[in-house]
XYZ file of C-alpha atoms in Angstrom:
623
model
C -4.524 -36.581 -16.807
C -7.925 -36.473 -16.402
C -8.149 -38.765 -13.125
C -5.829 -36.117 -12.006
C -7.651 -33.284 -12.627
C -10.615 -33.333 -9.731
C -8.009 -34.023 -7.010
C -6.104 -31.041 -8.283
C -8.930 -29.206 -8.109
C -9.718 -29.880 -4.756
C -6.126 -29.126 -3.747
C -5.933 -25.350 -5.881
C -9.286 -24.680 -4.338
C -7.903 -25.713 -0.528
C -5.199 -23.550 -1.007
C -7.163 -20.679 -1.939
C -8.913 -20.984 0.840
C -6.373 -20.693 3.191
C -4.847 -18.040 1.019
C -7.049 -15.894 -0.702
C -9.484 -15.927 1.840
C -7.876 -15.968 4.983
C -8.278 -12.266 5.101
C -12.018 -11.409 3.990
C -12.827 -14.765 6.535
C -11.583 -13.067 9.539
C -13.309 -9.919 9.219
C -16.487 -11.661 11.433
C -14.183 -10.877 14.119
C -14.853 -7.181 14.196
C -17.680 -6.212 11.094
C -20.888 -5.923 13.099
C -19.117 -5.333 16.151
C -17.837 -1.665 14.972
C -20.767 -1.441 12.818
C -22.960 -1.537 16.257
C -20.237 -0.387 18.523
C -19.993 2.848 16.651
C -23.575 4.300 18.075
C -24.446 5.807 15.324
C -26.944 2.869 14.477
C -30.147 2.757 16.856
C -30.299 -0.419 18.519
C -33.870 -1.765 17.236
C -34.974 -5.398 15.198
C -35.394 -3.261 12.051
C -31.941 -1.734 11.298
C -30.633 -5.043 12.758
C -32.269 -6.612 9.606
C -30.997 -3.722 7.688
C -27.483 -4.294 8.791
C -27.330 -7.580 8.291
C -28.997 -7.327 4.879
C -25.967 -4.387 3.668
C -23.449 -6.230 4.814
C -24.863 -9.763 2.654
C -25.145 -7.292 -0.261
C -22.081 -5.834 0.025
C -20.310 -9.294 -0.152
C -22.169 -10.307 -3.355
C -21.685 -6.801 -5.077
C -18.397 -6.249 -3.951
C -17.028 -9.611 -3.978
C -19.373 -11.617 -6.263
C -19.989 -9.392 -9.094
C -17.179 -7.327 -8.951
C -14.055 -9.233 -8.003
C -15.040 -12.693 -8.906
C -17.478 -12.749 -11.937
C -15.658 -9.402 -13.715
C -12.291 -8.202 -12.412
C -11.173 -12.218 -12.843
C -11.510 -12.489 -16.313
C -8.548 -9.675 -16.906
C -5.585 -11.806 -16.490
C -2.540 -10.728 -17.709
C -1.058 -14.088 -19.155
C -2.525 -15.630 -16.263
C -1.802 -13.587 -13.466
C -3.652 -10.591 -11.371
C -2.821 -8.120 -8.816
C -2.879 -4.325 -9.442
C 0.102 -4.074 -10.583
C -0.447 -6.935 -13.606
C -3.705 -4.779 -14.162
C -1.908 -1.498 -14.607
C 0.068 -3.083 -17.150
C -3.156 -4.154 -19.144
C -4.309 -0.932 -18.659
C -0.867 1.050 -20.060
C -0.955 -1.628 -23.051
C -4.317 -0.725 -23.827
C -4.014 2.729 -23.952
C -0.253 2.454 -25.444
C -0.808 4.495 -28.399
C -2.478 7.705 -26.118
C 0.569 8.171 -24.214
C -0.802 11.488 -21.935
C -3.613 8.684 -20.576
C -1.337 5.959 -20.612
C 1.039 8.117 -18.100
C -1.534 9.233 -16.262
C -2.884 5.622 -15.589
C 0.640 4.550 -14.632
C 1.027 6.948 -12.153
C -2.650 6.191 -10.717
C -1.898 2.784 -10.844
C 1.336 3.138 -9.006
C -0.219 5.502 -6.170
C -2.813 2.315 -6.301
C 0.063 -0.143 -5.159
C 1.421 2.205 -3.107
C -1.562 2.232 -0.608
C -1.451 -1.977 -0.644
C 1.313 -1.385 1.843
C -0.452 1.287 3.872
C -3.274 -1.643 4.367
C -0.715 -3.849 4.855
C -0.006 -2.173 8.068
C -3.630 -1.829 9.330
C -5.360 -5.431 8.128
C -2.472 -8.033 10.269
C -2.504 -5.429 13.663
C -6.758 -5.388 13.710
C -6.969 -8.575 12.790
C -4.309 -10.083 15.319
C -5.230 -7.773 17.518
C -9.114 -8.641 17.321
C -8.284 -12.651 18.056
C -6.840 -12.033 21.193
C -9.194 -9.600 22.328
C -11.243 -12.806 22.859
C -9.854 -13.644 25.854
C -11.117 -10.437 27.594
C -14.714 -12.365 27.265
C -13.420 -15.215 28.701
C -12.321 -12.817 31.400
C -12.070 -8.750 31.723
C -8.807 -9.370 33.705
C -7.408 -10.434 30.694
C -6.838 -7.132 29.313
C -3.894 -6.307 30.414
C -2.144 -8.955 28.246
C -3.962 -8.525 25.015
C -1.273 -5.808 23.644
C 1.478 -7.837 24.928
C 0.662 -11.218 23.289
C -0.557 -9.498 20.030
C 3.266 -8.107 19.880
C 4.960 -11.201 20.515
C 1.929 -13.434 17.858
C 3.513 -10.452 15.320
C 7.270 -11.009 16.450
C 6.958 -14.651 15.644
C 5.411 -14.158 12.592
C 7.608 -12.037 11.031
C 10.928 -14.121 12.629
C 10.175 -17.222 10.802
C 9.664 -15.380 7.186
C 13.546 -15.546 6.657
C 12.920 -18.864 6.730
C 10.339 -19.555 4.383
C 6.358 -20.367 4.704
C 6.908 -24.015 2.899
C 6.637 -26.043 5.728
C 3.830 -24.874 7.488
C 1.924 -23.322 4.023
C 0.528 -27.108 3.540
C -1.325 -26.166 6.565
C -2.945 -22.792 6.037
C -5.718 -24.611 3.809
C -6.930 -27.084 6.220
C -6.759 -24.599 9.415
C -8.342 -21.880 8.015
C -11.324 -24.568 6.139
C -11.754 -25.463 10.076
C -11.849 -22.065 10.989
C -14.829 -21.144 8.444
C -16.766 -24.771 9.528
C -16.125 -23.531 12.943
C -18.129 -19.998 11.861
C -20.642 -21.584 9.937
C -21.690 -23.654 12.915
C -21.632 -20.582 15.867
C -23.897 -19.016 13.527
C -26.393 -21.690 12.394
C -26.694 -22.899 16.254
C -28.393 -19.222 16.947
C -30.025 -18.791 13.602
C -32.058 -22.062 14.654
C -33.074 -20.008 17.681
C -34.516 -17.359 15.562
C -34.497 -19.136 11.865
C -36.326 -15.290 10.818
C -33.238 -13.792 10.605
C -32.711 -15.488 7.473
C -35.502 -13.041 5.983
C -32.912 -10.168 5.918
C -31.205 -11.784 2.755
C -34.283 -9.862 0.914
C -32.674 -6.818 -0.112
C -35.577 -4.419 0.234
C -34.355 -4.523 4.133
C -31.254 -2.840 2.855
C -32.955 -0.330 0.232
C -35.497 0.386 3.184
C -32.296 1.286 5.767
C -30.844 3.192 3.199
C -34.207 5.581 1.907
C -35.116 6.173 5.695
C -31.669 6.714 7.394
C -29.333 8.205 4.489
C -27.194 9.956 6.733
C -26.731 7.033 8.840
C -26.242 4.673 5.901
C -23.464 7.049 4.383
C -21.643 6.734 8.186
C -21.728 3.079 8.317
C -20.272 2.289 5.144
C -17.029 3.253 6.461
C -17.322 0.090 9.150
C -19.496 -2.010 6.572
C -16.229 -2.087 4.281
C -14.955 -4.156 7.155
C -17.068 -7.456 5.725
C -14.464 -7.022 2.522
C -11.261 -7.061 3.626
C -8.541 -8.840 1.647
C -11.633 -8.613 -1.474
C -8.389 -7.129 -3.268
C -6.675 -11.112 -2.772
C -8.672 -12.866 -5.255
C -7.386 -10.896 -7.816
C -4.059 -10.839 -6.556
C -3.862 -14.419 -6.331
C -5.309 -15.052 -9.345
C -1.771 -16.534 -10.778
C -1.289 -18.900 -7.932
C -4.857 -20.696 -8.045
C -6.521 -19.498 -11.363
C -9.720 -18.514 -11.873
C -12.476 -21.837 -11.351
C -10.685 -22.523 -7.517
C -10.869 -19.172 -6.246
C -14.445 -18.752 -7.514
C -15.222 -22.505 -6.427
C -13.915 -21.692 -2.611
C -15.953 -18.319 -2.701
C -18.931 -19.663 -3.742
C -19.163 -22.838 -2.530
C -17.761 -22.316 1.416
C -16.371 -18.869 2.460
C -19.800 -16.505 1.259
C -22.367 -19.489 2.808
C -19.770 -19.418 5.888
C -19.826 -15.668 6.022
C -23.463 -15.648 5.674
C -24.191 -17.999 8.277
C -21.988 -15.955 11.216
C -23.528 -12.712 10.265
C -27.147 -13.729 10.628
C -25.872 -15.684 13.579
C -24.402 -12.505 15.067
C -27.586 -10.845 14.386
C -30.073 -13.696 15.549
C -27.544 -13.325 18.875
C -28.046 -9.457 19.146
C -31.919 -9.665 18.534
C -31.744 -12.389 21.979
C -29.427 -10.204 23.553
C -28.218 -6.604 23.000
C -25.743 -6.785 25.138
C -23.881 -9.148 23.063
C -22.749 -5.999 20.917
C -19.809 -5.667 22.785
C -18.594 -9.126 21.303
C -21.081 -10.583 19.145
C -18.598 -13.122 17.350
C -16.869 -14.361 20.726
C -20.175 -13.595 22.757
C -22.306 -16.397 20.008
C -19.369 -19.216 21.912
C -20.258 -21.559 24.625
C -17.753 -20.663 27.779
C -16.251 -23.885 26.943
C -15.243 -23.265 23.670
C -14.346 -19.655 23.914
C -10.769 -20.280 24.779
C -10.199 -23.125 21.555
C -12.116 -20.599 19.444
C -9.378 -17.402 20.973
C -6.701 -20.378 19.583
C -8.186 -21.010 16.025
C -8.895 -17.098 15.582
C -5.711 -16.346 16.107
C -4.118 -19.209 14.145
C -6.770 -17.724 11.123
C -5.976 -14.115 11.939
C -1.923 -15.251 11.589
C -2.499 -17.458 8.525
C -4.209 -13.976 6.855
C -1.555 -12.058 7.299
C 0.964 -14.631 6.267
C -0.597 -14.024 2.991
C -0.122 -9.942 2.991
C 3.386 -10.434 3.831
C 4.084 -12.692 1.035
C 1.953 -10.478 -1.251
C 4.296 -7.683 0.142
C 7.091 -9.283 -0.778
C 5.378 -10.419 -4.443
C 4.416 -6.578 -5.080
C 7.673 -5.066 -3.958
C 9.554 -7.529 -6.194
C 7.691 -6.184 -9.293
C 8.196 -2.862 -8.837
C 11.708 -3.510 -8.553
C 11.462 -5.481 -11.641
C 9.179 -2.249 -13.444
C 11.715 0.045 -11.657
C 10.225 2.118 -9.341
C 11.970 0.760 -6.673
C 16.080 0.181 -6.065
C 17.333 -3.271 -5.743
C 16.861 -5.002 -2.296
C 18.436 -8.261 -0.624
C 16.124 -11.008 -1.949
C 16.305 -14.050 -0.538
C 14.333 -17.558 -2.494
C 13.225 -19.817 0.817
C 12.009 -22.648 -1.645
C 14.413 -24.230 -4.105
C 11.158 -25.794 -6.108
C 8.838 -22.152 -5.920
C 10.390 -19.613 -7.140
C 7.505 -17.399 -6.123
C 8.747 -17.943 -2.125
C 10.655 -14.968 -1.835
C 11.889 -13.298 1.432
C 12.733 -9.397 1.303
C 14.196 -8.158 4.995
C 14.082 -4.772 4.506
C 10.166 -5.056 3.580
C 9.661 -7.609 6.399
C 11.030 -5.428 9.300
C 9.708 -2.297 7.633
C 6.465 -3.574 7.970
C 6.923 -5.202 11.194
C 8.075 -1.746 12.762
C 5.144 -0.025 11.441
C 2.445 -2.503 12.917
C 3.778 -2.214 15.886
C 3.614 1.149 15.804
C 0.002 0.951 14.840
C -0.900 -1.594 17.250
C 0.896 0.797 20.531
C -0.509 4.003 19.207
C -4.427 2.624 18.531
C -4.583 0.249 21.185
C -7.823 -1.978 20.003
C -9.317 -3.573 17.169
C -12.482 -0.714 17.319
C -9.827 2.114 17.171
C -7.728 0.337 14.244
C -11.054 0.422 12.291
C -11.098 3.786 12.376
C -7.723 3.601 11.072
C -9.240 1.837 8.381
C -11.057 1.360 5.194
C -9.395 5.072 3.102
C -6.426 2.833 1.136
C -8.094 -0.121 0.782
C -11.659 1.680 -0.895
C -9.010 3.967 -3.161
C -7.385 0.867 -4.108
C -10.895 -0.598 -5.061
C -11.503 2.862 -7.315
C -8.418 2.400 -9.009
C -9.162 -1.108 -9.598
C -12.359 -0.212 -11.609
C -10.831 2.817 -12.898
C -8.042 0.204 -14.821
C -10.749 -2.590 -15.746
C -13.028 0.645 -17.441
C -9.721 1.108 -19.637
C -8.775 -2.742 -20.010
C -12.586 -3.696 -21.291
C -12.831 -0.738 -23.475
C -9.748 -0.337 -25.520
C -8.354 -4.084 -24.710
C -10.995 -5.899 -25.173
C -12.626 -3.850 -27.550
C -16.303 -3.839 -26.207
C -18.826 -1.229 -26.948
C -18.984 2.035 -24.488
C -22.406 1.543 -23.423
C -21.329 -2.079 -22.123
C -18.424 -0.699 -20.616
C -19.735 1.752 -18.948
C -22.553 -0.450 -17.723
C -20.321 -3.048 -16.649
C -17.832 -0.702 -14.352
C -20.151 2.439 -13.682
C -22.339 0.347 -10.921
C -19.332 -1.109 -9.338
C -17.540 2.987 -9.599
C -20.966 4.574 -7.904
C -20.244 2.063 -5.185
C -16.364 2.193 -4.149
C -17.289 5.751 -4.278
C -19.813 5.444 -1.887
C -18.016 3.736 0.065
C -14.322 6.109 -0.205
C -16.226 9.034 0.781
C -17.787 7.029 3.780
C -14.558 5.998 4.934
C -13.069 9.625 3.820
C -15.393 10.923 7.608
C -12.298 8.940 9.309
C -9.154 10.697 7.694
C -9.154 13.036 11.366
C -9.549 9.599 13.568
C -6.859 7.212 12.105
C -7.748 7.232 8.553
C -4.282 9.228 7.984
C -1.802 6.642 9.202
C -2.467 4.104 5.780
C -2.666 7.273 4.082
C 0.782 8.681 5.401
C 2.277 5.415 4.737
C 1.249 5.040 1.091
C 2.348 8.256 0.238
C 5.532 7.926 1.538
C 6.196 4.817 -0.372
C 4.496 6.504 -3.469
C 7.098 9.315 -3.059
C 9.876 6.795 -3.341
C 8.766 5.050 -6.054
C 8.255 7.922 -7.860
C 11.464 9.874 -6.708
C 13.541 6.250 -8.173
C 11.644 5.965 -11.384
C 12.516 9.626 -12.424
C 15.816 9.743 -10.702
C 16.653 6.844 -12.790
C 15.386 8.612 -15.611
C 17.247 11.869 -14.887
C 20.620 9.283 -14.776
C 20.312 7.552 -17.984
C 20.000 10.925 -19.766
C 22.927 12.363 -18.178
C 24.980 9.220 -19.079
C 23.535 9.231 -22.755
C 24.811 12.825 -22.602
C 28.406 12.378 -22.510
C 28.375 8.561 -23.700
C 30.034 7.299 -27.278
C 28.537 4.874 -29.777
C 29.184 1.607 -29.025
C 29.801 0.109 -32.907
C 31.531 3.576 -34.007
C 33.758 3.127 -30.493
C 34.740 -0.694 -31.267
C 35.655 -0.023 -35.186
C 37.979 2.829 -33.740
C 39.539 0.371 -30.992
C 40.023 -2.008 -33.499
C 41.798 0.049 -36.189
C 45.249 -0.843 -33.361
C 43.401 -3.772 -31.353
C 44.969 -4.013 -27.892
C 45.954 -6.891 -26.587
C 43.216 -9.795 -26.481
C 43.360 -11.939 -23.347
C 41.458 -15.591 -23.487
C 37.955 -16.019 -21.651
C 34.644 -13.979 -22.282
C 33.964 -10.629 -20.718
C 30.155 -10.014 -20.349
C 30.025 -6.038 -19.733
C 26.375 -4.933 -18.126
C 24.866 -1.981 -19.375
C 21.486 -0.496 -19.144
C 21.597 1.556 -22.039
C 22.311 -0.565 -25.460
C 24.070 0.633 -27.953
C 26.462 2.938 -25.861
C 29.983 2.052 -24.537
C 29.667 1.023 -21.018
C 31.387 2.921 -18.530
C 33.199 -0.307 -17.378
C 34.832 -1.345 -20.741
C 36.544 2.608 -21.264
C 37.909 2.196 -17.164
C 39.161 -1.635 -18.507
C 41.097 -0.412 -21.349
C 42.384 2.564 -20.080
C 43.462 0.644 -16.877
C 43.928 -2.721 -17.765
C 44.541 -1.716 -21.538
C 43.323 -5.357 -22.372
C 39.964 -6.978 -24.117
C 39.097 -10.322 -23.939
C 38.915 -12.635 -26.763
C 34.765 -12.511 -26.591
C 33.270 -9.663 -25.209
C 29.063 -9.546 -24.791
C 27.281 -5.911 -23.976
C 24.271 -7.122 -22.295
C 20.854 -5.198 -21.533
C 18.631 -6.880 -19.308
C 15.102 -5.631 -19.892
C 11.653 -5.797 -17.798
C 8.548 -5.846 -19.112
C 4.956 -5.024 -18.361
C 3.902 -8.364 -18.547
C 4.354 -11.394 -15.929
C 6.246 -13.910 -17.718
C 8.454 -13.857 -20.415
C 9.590 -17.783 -21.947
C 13.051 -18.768 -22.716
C 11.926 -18.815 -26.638
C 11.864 -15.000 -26.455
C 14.694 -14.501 -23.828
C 17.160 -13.364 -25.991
C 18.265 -11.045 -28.417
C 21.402 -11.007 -30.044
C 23.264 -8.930 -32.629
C 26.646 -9.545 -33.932
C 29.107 -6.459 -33.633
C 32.047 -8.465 -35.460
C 35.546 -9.210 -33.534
C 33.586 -11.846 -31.341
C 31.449 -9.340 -30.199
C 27.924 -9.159 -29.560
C 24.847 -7.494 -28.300
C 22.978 -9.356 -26.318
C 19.392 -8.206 -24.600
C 18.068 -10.337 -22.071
C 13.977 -10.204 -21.394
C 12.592 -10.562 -18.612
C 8.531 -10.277 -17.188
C 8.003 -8.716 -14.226
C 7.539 -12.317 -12.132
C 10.689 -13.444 -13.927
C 13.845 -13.821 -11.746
C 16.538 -12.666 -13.602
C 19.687 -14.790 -14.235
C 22.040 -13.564 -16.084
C 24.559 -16.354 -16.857
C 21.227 -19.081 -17.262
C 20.113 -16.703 -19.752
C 23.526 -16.472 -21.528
C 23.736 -20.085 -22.300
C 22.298 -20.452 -25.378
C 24.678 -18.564 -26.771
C 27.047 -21.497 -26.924
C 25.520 -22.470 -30.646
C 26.821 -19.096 -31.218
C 30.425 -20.101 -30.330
C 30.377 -18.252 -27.043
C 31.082 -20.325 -24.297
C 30.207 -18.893 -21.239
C 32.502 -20.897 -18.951
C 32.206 -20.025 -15.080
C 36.263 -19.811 -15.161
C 36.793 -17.939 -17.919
C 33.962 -15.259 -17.620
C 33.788 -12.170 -15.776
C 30.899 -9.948 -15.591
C 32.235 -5.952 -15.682
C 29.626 -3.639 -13.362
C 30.032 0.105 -13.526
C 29.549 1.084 -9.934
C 27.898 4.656 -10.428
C 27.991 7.064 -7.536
C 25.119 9.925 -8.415
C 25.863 13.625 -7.245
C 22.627 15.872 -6.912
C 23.298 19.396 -8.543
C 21.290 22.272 -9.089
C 19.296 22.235 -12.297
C 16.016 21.653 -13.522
C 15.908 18.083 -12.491
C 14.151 17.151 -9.517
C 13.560 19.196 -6.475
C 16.826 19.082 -4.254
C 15.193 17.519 -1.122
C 14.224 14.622 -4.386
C 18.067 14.074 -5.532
C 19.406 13.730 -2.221
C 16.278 10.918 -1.727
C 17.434 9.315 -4.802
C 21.318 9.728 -4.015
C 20.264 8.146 -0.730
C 18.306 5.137 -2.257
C 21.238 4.728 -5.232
C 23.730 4.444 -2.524
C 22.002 2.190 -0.316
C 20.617 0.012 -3.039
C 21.691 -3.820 -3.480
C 24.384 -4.652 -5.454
C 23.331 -5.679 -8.959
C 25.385 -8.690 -8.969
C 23.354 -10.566 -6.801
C 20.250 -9.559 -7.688
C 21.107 -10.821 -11.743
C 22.761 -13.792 -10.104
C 25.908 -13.513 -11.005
C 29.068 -15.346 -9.594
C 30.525 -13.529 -6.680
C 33.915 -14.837 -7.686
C 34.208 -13.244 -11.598
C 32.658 -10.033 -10.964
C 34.744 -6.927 -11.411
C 33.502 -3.725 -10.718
C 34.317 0.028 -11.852
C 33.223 3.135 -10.131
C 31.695 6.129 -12.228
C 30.503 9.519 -10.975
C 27.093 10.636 -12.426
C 25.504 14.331 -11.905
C 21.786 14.905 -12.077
């Protein structure tokens, strides 16, 4: 075991790289190019220094303190992402339930805006690779739009079938690709080795006290240097906490480093460079190998937002705030390789979008920097609440810990807040459309279950009365699906008034989600006898779990229940939902959720059930 541990070390902390990082790496692309493109910074050695110096803060701040050293440690049973954090958050604060619903929502609106920067962070950074050929040659222009499309369409085509193959790679390309930074910047910091002195801080502080309204400006492009910070934590279940923080440390911020003061030592030799600095530091020969390995970087980053995409829309499925969608597992050994092709077009159509309406990288920054410095408020918002009532630690450390880290994203939100008239809206429009679905499902599905509890019968009072003159009992098990236990499923009163038979074993079965990742097979079940051979069963799930029904029924064969694949059939109530007036949800809001009901996957496949033994009965429910 322990021979085995360094090399699997070396291997988590590979993949991270090529994960986790692949995003934050390829943000030299643009970062001081829009922060001195934007001309709001006077081209002189001093706020060069001063640049250079915020931006090598804001990585160790931001990144360092923040993400890796404290927003790391709050696993939930091993795993991260907003969404795992909101459900620290909500358990923490379960027995204040006016916070805890207030935190859910914020937490939701939270994940709602990963999918607005999910739009933005592939098209700038595609988009900013292959606008590396127009230094090899201005003529080149014409074909940067047209070959960032078709880098996209590929990208997104080969999702249905599954990143395994090429994933072994992403570690080793994108390790080149940082080497390959790391040396473009030392061979012009060698040139001008006092560049290096802009790692003091008081360069920054000085920038700051003598150009505050400048300062407050560039934030919005210095949040560039941290895209994809958000990945570490989302990750955090795939690598765990000493590879991420080993890759960060120990090559992607020394990598980083070293191209930013190289950019800088470049732009203090030539001010011209600005245009470019990151393809302008290349010799001509190696510009058009660097356009290759940029892009191949650029594509392995958002290979990883796709598949965190998928990930995130997958839990809230599993939370339910979102309707059941085709799902498709393109790995039969990791069950965490999922493939969703409504989400993967969805987000395809809107890159594209982004990428024809902005054009360029420098107008895609503008676009932005609003979702993904909201998302890092919310994040700090959640670990205030996780620290101080999970973890029990004193206010004053609390406060300390997360009020440094609030003061910044804040700084940094309202920055990026000056761009909501010149892009900033499009992320913004996007996660608040998605919000409004999520939100529209969760209470529409709320609104449902109460008018089906409404007119619905006891389910043990119900079987002692059908029992009093059993019909007639038929062999094989019936496993009727029902989201609300203890109630007669609509299903089993269409079977018997139809069919007027009942099988000789008859399960009710509940599956449940959770607000935590993973739920074990020990605690998978509940059952509770309801006498006749019938039971209740209750099948939990976390929300990483993939559900599966008839796996999870098995153990109920020490019960005397065998669930035989020909002799069971799974009963679905098929309900159609009618919007009405009342004091539900706004009208425009039922006809969204009738729309999403209707069009939502069947649940068979999604609990795995056998296409072959599964009957289902229509129901009509108002809301």
């Amino acid at each position: 075991m322990n021979s085995r541990a360094p090399s699997s070390l070396a291997a988590l902390t590979l993949g991270a790289i090529g994960v986790v990082y692949g995003d934050i790496g390829t943000s030299v692309l643009y970062a001081v190019k829009e922060i001195f493109g934007s001309g709001h910074v006077p081209f002189t050695h001093r706020n060069v220094y001063g640049v250079l110096s915020i931006i090598f803060w804001t990585l160790t701040t931001i990144v360092s303190l923040k993400y890796v050293v404290l927003v790391l440690r709050a696993d939930n049973a091993g795993e991260g992402g907003l969404i795992a954090m909101l459900a620290l958050a909500a358990n923490a604060v379960k027995d204040k339930p006016a916070l805890r619903r207030a935190l859910m929502v914020i937490g939701i609106f939270g994940t709602s805006l990963f999918y607005g920067d999910g739009v933005i962070t592939p098209a700038i950074s595609v988009l900013s690779a292959v606008e590396g050929l127009t230094v090899i040659s201005p003529a080149l222009q014409h074909y940067v739009i047209p070959l960032t499309l078709l880098v996209l369409l590929v990208l997104f085509w080969v999702q249905k079938r599954g990143t395994g193959g090429i994933g072994r790679y992403f570690g080793p390309i994108t390790l080149l690709w940082f080497l390959a930074v790391a040396t473009l910047g030392v061979s012009h910091i060698v040139h001008h080795p006092e560049i290096l002195g802009a790692l003091s801080p008081h360069h920054a502080l000085r920038f700051l006290w003598q150009q505050p309204g400048i300062s407050f400006i560039i934030l919005g492009a210095v949040v560039l240097a941290v895209t994809g910070a958000e990945a570490l934590y989302a990750d955090l279940g795939h690598f765990g906490k000493k590879p991420i923080r080993l890759a960060w440390f120990a090559v992607v911020m020394p990598c980083l480093t070293l191209n930013y003061f190289g950019q800088g030592a470049l732009l203090l030799a030539d001010p011209s460079a600005v245009s470019n600095p990151f393809f302008r530091m290349a010799p001509t020969w190696a510009l058009l190998p660097l356009v290759v390995l940029a892009t191949a970087a650029t594509v392995i980053a958002s290979q990883a937002l796709i598949s965190g995409a998928f990930s995130v829309t997958k839990q809230a499925i599993q939370l339910g705030y979102l309707p059941r969608l085709n799902l498709r597992h393109t790995s039969v050994r990791d069950t965490g390789q999922i493939y969703i092709p409504f989400v993967n077009w969805a987000l395809f159509t809107a890159i594209v979008l982004a990428v024809v309406m902005f054009k360029s990288s420098s107008n895609l920054a503008s676009a932005y920097g609003i979702a993904v410095t909201l998302d890092m408020l919310i994040t700090t918002t959640l670990t205030f609440f996780v620290i101080r009532y999970g973890w029990k630690y004193p206010l004053w450390l609390c406060v300390g810990a997360t009020g440094l880290f609030f003061v910044i994203d804040l700084a940094f939100f309202s920055s990026n807040m000056l761009k909501l008239f010149h892009g900033g809206w499009f992320p913004l429009v996007i996660g608040g459309a998605v919000f409004t679905l999520m939100m529209t499902w969760k209470q529409g599905r709320r609104l449902m279950s109460k008018a089906q509890q409404a007119e619905a019968l006891e389910l043990n009072g119900f079987l002692d009365a059908v029992f009093v003159e059993p019909p007639l009992r038929v062999p094989g098990v019936a496993v009727f699906l029902t989201a609300d236990p203890g109630i007669v499923p609509n299903a089993l009163l269409h079977n018997l008034k139809h069919n007027k038979v009942l099988h000789e074993q008859n399960l009710f079965v509940t599956v449940r989600s959770h607000q935590v990742p993973w739920i074990g097979m020990s605690e998978r079940l509940e059952v509770e006898p309801l006498g006749h051979d019938c039971w209740a069963v209750t099948i939990h799930y976390g929300f990483k779990n993939d559900p599966d029904v008839p796996a999870a029924l098995e153990p109920l064969r020490l019960r005397g229940c065998e669930i035989e694949p020909m002799t069971t059939s799974y009963f679905l109530s098929r309900d159609v939902v009618t919007p009405t007036l009342g004091s539900g949800m706004a009208p425009w809001r039922e006809k969204l959720f009738a729309a999403m009901h209707h069009n939502a996957a069947g649940a068979a496949a999604f609990l795995h059930l056998p296409a072959n033994a599964v009957v289902e009965l229509g129901s009509k429910v108002e809301i």
